CSV table of C-alpha atoms in Angstrom, one decimal:
chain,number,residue,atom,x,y,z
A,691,UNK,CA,109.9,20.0,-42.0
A,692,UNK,CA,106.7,20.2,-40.2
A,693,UNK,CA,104.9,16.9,-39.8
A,694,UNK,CA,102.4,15.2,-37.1
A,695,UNK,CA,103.1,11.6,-36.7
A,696,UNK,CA,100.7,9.2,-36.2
A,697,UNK,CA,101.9,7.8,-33.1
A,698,UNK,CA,101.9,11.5,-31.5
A,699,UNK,CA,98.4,12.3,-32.4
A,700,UNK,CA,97.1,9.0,-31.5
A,701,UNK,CA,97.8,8.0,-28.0
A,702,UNK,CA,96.0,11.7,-27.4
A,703,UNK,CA,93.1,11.2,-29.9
A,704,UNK,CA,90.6,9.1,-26.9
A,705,UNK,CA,91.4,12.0,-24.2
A,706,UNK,CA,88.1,14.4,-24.2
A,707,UNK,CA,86.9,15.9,-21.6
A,708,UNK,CA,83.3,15.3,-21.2
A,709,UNK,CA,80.7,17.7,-23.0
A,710,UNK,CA,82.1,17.2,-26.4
A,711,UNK,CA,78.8,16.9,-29.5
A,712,UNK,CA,79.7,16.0,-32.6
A,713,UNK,CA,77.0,16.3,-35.4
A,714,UNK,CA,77.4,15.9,-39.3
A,715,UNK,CA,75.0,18.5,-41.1
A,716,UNK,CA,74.8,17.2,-44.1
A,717,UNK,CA,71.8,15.4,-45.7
A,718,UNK,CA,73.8,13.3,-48.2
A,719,UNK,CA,74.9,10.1,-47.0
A,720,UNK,CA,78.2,10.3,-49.1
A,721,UNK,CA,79.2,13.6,-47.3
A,722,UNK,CA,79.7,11.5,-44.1
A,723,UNK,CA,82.6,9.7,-44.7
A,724,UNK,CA,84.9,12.0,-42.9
A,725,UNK,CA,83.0,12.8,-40.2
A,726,UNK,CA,82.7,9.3,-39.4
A,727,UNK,CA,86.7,9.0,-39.6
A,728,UNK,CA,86.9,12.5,-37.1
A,729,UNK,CA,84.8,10.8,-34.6
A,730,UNK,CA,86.3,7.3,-34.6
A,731,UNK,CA,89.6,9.0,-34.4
A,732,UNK,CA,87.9,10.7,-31.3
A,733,UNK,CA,86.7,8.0,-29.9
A,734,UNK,CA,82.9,9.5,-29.7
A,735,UNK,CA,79.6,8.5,-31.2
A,736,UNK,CA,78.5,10.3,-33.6
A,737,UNK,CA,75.4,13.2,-32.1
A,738,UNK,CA,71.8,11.8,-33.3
A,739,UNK,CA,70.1,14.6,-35.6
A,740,UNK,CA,68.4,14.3,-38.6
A,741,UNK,CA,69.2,17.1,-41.6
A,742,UNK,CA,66.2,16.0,-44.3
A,743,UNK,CA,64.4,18.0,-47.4
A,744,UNK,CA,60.8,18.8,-47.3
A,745,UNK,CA,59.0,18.0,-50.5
A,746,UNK,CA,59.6,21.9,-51.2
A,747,UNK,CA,62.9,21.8,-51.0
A,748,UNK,CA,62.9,23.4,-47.7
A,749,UNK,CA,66.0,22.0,-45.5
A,750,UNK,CA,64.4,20.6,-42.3
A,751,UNK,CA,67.0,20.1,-39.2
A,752,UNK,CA,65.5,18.5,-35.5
A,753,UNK,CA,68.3,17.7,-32.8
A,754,UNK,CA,67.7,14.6,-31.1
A,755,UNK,CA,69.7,15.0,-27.7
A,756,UNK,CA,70.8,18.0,-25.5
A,757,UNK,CA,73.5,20.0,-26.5
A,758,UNK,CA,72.9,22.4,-23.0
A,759,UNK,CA,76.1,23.7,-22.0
A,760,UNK,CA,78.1,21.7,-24.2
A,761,UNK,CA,80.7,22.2,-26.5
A,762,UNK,CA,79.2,21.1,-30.5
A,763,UNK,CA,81.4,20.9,-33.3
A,764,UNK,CA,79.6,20.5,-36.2
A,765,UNK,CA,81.2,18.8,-39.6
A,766,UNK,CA,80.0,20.0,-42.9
A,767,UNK,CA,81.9,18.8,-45.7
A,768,UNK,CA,80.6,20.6,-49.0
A,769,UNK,CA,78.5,18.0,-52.0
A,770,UNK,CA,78.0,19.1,-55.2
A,771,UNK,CA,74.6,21.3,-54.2
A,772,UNK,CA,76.7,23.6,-52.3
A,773,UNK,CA,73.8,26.2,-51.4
A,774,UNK,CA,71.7,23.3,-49.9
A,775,UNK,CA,75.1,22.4,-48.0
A,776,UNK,CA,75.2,26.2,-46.8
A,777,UNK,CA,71.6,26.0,-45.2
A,778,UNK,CA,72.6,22.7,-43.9
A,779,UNK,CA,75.1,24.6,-42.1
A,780,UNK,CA,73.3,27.3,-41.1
A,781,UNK,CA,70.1,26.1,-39.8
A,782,UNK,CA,72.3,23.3,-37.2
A,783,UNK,CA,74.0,25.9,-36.1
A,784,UNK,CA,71.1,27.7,-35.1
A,785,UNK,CA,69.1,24.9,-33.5
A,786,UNK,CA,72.2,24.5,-31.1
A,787,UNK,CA,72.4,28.5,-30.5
A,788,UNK,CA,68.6,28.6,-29.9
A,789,UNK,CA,68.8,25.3,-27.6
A,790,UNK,CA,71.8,27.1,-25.4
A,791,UNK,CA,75.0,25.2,-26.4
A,792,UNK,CA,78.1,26.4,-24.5
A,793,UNK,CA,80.4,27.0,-27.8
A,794,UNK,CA,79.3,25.8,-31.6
A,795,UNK,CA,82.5,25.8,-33.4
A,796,UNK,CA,82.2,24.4,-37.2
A,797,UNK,CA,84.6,22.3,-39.1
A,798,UNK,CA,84.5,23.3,-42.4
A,799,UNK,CA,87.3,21.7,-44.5
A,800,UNK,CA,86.7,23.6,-47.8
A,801,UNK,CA,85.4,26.7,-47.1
A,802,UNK,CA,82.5,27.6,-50.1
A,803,UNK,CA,82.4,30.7,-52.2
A,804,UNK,CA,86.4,31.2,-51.0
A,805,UNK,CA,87.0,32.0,-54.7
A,806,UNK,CA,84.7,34.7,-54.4
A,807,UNK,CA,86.8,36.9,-51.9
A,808,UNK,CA,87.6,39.7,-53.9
A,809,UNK,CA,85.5,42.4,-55.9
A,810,UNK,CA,84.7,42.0,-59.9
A,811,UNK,CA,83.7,45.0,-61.4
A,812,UNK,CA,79.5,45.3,-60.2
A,813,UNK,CA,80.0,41.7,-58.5
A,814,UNK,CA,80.3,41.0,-54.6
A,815,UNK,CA,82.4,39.4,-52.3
A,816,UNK,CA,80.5,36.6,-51.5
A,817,UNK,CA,83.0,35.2,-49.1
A,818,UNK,CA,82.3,37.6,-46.7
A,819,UNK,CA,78.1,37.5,-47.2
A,820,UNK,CA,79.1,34.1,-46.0
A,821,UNK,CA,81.1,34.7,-42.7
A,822,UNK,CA,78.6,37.2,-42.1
A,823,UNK,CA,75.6,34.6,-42.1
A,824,UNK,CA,77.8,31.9,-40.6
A,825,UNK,CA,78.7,34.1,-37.3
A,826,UNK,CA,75.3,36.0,-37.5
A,827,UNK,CA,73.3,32.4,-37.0
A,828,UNK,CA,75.4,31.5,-34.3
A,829,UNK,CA,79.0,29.9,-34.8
A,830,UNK,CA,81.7,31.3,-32.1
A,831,UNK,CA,84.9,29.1,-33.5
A,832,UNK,CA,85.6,28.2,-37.2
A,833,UNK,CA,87.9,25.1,-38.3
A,834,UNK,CA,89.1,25.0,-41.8
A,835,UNK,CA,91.8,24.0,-44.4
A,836,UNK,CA,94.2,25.4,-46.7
A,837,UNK,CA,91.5,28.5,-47.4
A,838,UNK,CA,91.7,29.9,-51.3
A,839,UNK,CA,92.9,33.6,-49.4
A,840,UNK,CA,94.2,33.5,-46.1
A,841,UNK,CA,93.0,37.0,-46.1
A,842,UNK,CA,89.6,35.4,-45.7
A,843,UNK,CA,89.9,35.1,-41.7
A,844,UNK,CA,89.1,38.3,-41.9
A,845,UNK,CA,85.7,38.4,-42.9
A,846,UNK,CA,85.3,36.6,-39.3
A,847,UNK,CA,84.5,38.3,-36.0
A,848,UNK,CA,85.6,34.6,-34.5
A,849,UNK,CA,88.9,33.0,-33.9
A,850,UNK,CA,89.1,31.0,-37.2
A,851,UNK,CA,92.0,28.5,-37.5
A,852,UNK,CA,93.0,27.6,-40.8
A,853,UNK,CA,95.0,24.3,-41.1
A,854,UNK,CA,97.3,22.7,-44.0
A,855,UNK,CA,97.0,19.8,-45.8
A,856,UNK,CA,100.6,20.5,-46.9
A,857,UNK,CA,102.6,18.1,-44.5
A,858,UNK,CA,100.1,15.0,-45.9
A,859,UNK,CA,100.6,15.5,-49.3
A,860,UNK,CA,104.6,16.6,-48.7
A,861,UNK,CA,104.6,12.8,-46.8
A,862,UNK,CA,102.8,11.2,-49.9
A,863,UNK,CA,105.2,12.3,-52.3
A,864,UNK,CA,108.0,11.0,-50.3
A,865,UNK,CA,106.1,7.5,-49.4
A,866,UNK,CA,104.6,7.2,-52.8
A,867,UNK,CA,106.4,8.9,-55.8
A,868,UNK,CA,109.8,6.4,-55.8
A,869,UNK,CA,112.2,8.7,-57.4
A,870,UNK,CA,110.5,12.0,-56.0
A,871,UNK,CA,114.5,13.1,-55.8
A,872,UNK,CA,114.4,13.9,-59.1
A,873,UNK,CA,111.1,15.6,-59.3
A,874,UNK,CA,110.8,19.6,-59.5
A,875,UNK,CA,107.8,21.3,-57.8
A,876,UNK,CA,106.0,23.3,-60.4
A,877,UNK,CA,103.4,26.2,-60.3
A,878,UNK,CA,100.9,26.6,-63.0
A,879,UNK,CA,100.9,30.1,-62.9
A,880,UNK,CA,103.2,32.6,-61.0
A,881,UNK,CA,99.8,33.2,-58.6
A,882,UNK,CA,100.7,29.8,-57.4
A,883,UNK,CA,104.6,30.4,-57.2
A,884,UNK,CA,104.6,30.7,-53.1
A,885,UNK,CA,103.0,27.7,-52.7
A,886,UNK,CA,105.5,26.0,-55.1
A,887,UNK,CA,108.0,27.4,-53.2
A,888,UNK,CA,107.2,26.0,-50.0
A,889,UNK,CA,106.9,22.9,-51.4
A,890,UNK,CA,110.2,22.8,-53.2
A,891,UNK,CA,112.0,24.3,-50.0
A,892,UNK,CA,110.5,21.6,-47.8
A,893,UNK,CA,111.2,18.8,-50.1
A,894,UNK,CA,114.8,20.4,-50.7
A,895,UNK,CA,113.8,20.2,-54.6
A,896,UNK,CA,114.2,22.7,-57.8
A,897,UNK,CA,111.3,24.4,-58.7
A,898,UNK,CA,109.4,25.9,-62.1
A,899,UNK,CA,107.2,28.1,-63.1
A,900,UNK,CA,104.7,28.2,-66.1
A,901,UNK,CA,104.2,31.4,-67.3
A,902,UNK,CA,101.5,32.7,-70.2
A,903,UNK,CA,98.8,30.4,-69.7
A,904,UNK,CA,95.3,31.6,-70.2
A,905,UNK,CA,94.4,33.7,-67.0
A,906,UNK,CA,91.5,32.9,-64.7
A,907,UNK,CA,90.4,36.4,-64.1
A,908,UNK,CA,86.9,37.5,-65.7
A,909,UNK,CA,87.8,38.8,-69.1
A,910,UNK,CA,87.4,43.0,-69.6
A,911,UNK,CA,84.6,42.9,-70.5
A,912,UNK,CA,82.3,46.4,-71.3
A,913,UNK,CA,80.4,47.1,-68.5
A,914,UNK,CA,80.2,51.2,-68.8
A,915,UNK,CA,83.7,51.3,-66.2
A,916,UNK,CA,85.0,51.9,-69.5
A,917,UNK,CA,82.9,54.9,-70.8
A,918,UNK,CA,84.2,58.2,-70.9
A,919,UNK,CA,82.5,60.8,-68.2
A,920,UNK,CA,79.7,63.1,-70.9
A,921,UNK,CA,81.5,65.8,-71.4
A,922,UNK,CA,79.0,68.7,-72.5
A,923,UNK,CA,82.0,71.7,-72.5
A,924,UNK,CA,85.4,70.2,-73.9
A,925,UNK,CA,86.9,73.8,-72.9
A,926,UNK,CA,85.8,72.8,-69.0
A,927,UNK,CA,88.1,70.3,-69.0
A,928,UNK,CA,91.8,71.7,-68.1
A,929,UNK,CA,94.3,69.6,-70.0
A,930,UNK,CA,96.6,68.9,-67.0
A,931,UNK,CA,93.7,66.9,-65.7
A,932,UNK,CA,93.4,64.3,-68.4
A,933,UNK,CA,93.9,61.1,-66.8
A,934,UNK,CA,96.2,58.5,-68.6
A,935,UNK,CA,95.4,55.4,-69.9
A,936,UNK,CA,96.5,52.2,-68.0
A,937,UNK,CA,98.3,49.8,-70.5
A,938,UNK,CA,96.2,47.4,-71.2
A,939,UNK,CA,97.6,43.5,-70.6
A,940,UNK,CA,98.8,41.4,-73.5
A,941,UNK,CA,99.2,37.7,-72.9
A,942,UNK,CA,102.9,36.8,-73.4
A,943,UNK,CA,103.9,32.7,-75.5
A,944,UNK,CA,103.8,29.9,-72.8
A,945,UNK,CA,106.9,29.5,-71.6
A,946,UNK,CA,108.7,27.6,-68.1
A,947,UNK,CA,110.7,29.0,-66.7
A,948,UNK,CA,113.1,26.5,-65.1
A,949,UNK,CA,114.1,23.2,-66.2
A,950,UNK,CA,111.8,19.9,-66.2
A,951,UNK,CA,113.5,18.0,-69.3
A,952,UNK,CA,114.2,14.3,-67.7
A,953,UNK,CA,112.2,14.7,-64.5
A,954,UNK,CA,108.7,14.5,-62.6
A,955,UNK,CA,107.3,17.2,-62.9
A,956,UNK,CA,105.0,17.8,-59.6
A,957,UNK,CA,102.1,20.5,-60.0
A,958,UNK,CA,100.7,22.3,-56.8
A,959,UNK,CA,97.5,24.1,-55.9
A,960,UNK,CA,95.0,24.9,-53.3
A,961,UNK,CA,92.0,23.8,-55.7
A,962,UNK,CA,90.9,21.1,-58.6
A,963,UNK,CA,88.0,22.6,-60.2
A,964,UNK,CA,88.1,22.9,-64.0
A,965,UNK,CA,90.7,20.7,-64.8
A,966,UNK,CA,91.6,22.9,-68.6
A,967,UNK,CA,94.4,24.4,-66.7
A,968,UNK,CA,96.0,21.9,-65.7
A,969,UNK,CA,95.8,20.4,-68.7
A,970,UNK,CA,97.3,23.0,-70.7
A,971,UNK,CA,100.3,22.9,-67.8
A,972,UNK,CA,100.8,19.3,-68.1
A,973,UNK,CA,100.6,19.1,-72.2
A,974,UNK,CA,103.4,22.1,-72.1
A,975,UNK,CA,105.5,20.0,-69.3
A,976,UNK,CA,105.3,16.9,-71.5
A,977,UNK,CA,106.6,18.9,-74.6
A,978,UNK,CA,109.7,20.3,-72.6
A,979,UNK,CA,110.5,16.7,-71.7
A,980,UNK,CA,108.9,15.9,-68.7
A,981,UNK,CA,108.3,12.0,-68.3
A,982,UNK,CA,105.8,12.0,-65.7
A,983,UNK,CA,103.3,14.4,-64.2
A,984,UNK,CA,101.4,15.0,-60.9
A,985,UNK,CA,99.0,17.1,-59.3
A,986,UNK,CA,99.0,17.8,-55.5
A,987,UNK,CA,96.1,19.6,-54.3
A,988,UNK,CA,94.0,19.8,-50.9
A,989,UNK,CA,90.5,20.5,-52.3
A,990,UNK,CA,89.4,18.3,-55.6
A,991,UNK,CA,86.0,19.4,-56.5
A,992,UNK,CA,86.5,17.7,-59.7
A,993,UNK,CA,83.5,19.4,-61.6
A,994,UNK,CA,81.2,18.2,-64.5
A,995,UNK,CA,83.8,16.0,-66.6
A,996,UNK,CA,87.2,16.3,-64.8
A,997,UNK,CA,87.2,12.5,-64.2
A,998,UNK,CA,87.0,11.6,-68.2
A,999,UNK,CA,89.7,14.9,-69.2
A,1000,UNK,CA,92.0,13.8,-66.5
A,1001,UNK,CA,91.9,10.0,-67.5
A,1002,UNK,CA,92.8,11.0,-71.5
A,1003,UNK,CA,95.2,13.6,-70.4
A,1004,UNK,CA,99.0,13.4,-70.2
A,1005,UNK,CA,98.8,13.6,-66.2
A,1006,UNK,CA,99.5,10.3,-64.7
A,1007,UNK,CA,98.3,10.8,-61.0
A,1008,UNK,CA,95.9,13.4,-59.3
A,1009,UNK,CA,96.6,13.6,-55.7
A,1010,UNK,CA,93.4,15.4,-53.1
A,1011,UNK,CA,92.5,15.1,-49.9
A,1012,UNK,CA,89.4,13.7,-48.3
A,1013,UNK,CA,88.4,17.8,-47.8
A,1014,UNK,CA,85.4,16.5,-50.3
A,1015,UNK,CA,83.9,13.6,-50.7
A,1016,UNK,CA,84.8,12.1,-54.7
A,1017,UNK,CA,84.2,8.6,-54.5
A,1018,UNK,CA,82.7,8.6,-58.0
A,1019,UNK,CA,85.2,10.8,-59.4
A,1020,UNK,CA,87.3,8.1,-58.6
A,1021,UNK,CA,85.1,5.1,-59.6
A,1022,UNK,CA,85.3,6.9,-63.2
A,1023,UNK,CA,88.8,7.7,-63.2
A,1024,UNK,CA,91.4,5.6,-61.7
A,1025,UNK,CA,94.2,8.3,-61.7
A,1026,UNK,CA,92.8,10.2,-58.7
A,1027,UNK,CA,94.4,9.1,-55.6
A,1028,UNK,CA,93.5,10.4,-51.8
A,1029,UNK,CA,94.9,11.5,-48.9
A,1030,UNK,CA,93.5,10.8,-45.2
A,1031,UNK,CA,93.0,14.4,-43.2
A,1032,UNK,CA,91.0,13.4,-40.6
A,1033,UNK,CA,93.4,13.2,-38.3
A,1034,UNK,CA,94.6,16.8,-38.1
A,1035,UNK,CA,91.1,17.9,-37.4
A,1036,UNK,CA,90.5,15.6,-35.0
A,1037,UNK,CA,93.2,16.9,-33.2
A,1038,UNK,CA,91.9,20.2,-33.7
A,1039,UNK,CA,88.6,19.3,-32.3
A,1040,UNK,CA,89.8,17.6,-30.0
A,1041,UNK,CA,92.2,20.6,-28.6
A,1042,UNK,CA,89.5,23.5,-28.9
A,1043,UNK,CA,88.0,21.2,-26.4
A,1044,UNK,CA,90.1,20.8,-24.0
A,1045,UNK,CA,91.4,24.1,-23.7
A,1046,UNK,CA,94.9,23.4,-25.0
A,1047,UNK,CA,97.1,25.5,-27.4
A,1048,UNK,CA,96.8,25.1,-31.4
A,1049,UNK,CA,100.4,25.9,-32.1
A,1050,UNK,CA,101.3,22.1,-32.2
A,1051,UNK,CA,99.3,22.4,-35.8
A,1052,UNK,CA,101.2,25.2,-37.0
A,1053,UNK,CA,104.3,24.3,-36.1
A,1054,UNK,CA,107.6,25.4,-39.2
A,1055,UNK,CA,104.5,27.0,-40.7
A,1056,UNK,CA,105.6,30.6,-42.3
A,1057,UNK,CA,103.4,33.9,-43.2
A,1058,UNK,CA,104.0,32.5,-46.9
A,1059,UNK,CA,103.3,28.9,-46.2
C-alpha cells in the first residue's frame, strides 16, 4: 500500500536549496492556515506581500521583496468567494512574472471550476478558460490534489502534478475507525465505483455500490437541441435517412448492490459539496442494516447548510482534508473531522526545488487510482 511516513519526509523537509519564495495569495486570514503548516514544515518564512481589496472591489497585490531569479511557489487555497480567490491567483502570479522570477509554480490543492470540465449543451468548459488564464498570466509548474477529472492536466501547456490525498485518509481509517475490518468501502453512485475500488483493494475490504440515486447531471431540459430540422418538402427527405431516436434514460429503484447488513459502511468521493446525496446514500445504507456510516473525501466545500444536514443526518463522521479551510463548518457541526496534507506538498515543493524526481509521491499509484 502506498504511504509516506512521517519520519521519511521529515528529516528531508529543512533541506532547500537557497532561492526558494513562498507567498500565500489569499486575502482572507482563514485561508492561511495551510500555507503556514507548508512553510513550517519547510523550514522557511513565509514571503512578505500584501493581497488587499480596494474600496471597489478591485484586488490589489504589491510584493514586498525580490523574487529575481528565484524559484516562487505560491499557495492559494480556495474561500468561499472563489472568483476573488481566482484573481488572487492570477494577479501574484503576474507580479512575480513581470518582476523576472526564475519559475512561478502554484500549489493549488482544490483546483476551482474542476466540475466544470466537460460541455453542457450551450454551456462551456470552464476548466479549461481557467488553465488558459492561469498559464497565460504566468505560471510554468502547477501543484494540485485529487483533481475532479484527471483528464483536466490537459487543459495545461505546463507539467502539472496531481497528488492523492488517498494514502492519509486510507491511514485514518486504519488509526481511527477501531473495527475498520469489518467495514465495506461504498460508492454513492457507479461514477464513483473506481475510486471505491481502490480503496477496498488497498484496505483488502468488500466493497458496494448504490445504484439509482438521483443523478447530478443537468436535467434534459428543452433547449431547441431537441427541435426537429424545418422541413418545408417532406418528399426531400429519403426515408433511409431518418435518424433514430436515442432511448431516452429512465431512473431505475435504489438499490446496493453488495452487502452492508451488520457493518461500517465507509462512503468515498473526490468532493463534499451539496451534502443531499450523501444523505440519500447514507439513509438507504442505514435501512439495509448498516450500523454506522462514514464519509471520506479530499475536498469538503461544505456549502450553505451542510454543517446543520450533516449533524441531523444518519452519518456519524465526515472525514476531509485541510485542501479547504472549514473551521466554522466544524465549529457548527462536530461530526466533521480533518486530515493534515501539508506534508505531501511540502514535499512536493520542496522536490520541484531541488531538482529531484516526483515519483516518490506516486509511488503503487495506478492509471485508475
Amino acid at each position: 500500500m502506498f504511504c509516506v511516513t512521517s519520519s521519511e519526509l521529515e528529516t528531508k523537509m529543512n533541506i532547500t536549496k537557497g532561492g526558494l519564495v513562498l507567498f500565500s495569495a489569499n486575502s482572507n486570514s482563514s485561508c492561511m492556515e495551510l500555507s503556514k503548516k507548508i512553510a513550517e514544515r519547510l523550514g522557511v518564512e513565509m514571503g512578505k506581500v500584501q493581497v488587499y481589496q480596494e474600496p471597489n472591489r478591485e484586488t490589489r497585490v504589491q510584493i514586498q521583496e525580490s523574487v529575481r531569479g528565484k524559484d516562487v511557489f505560491i499557495i492559494q487555497t480556495v474561500s468561499k468567494d472563489v472568483n476573488t480567490t481566482i484573481m488572487e491567483l492570477l494577479i501574484m502570479v503576474y507580479a512575480c512574472k513581470t518582476s523576472c522570477a526564475k519559475s512561478i509554480i502554484g500549489v493549488i490543492p482544490y483546483f476551482p471550476y474542476s466540475k466544470q470540465c466537460k460541455m453542457r449543451k450551450r454551456g462551456s468548459i470552464v476548466s479549461k478558460l481557467l488553465a488558459s488564464m492561469m498559464c497565460k498570466a504566468g505560471l510554468t509548474h502547477l501543484i494540485t490534489m485529487d483533481l475532479h477529472q484527471k483528464e483536466i492536466q490537459g487543459f495545461f501547456n505546463i507539467p502539472v502534478d496531481n497528488l492523492r490525498a488517498s494514502p492519509f485518509l486510507l491511514q485514518y481509517i486504519q488509526e481511527e475507525i477501531p473495527d475498520y475490518r469489518n467495514a465495506v468501502i461504498v460508492a454513492k453512485s457507479p461514477a464513483s465505483a473506481k475510486r471505491a475500488q481502490s480503496f477496498a483493494e488497498r484496505l483488502r475490504l468488500g466493497i458496494a455500490v448504490i445504484h439509482g440515486e438521483a443523478q447530478d447531471a443537468e436535467s434534459d431540459l428543452v433547449d431547441g437541441r431537441h427541435s426537429p430540422p424545418m422541413v418545408r418538402n417532406a418528399a426531400a427527405i429519403h426515408p433511409s435517412l431518418e435518424i433514430p431516436l436515442l432511448i431516452p434514460k429512465e431512473k431505475p429503484p435504489i438499490t446496493v448492490v453488495g452487502d452492508v447488513g451488520g457493518r461500517i459502511a465507509i462512503i468515498v468521493d473526490d468532493i463534499i459539496d451539496d451534502v443531499d446525496s450523501f444523505l440519500a446514500a447514507a439513509e438507504t445504507l442505514k435501512e439495509r442494516g448498516a450500523y454506522k456510516i462514514f464519509v471520506m473525501a479530499t475536498h469538503g466545500l461544505l456549502s450553505s447548510d451542510a454543517p446543520r444536514l450533516i449533524e441531523e443526518s444518519a452519518i456519524d463522521e465526515v472525514v476531509v482534508t485541510n485542501t479547504i479551510p472549514h473551521e466554522i463548518q466544524k465549529l457548527q457541526c462536530p461530526k466533521i473531522k480533518t486530515v493534515d496534507i501539508s506534508m505531501i506538498l511540502s514535499e512536493a515543493i520542496r522536490r520541484i526545488h531541488n531538482g529531484e524526481s516526483m515519483s516518490y509521491l506516486f509511488r503503487n499509484i495506478g492509471l485508475d487510482d
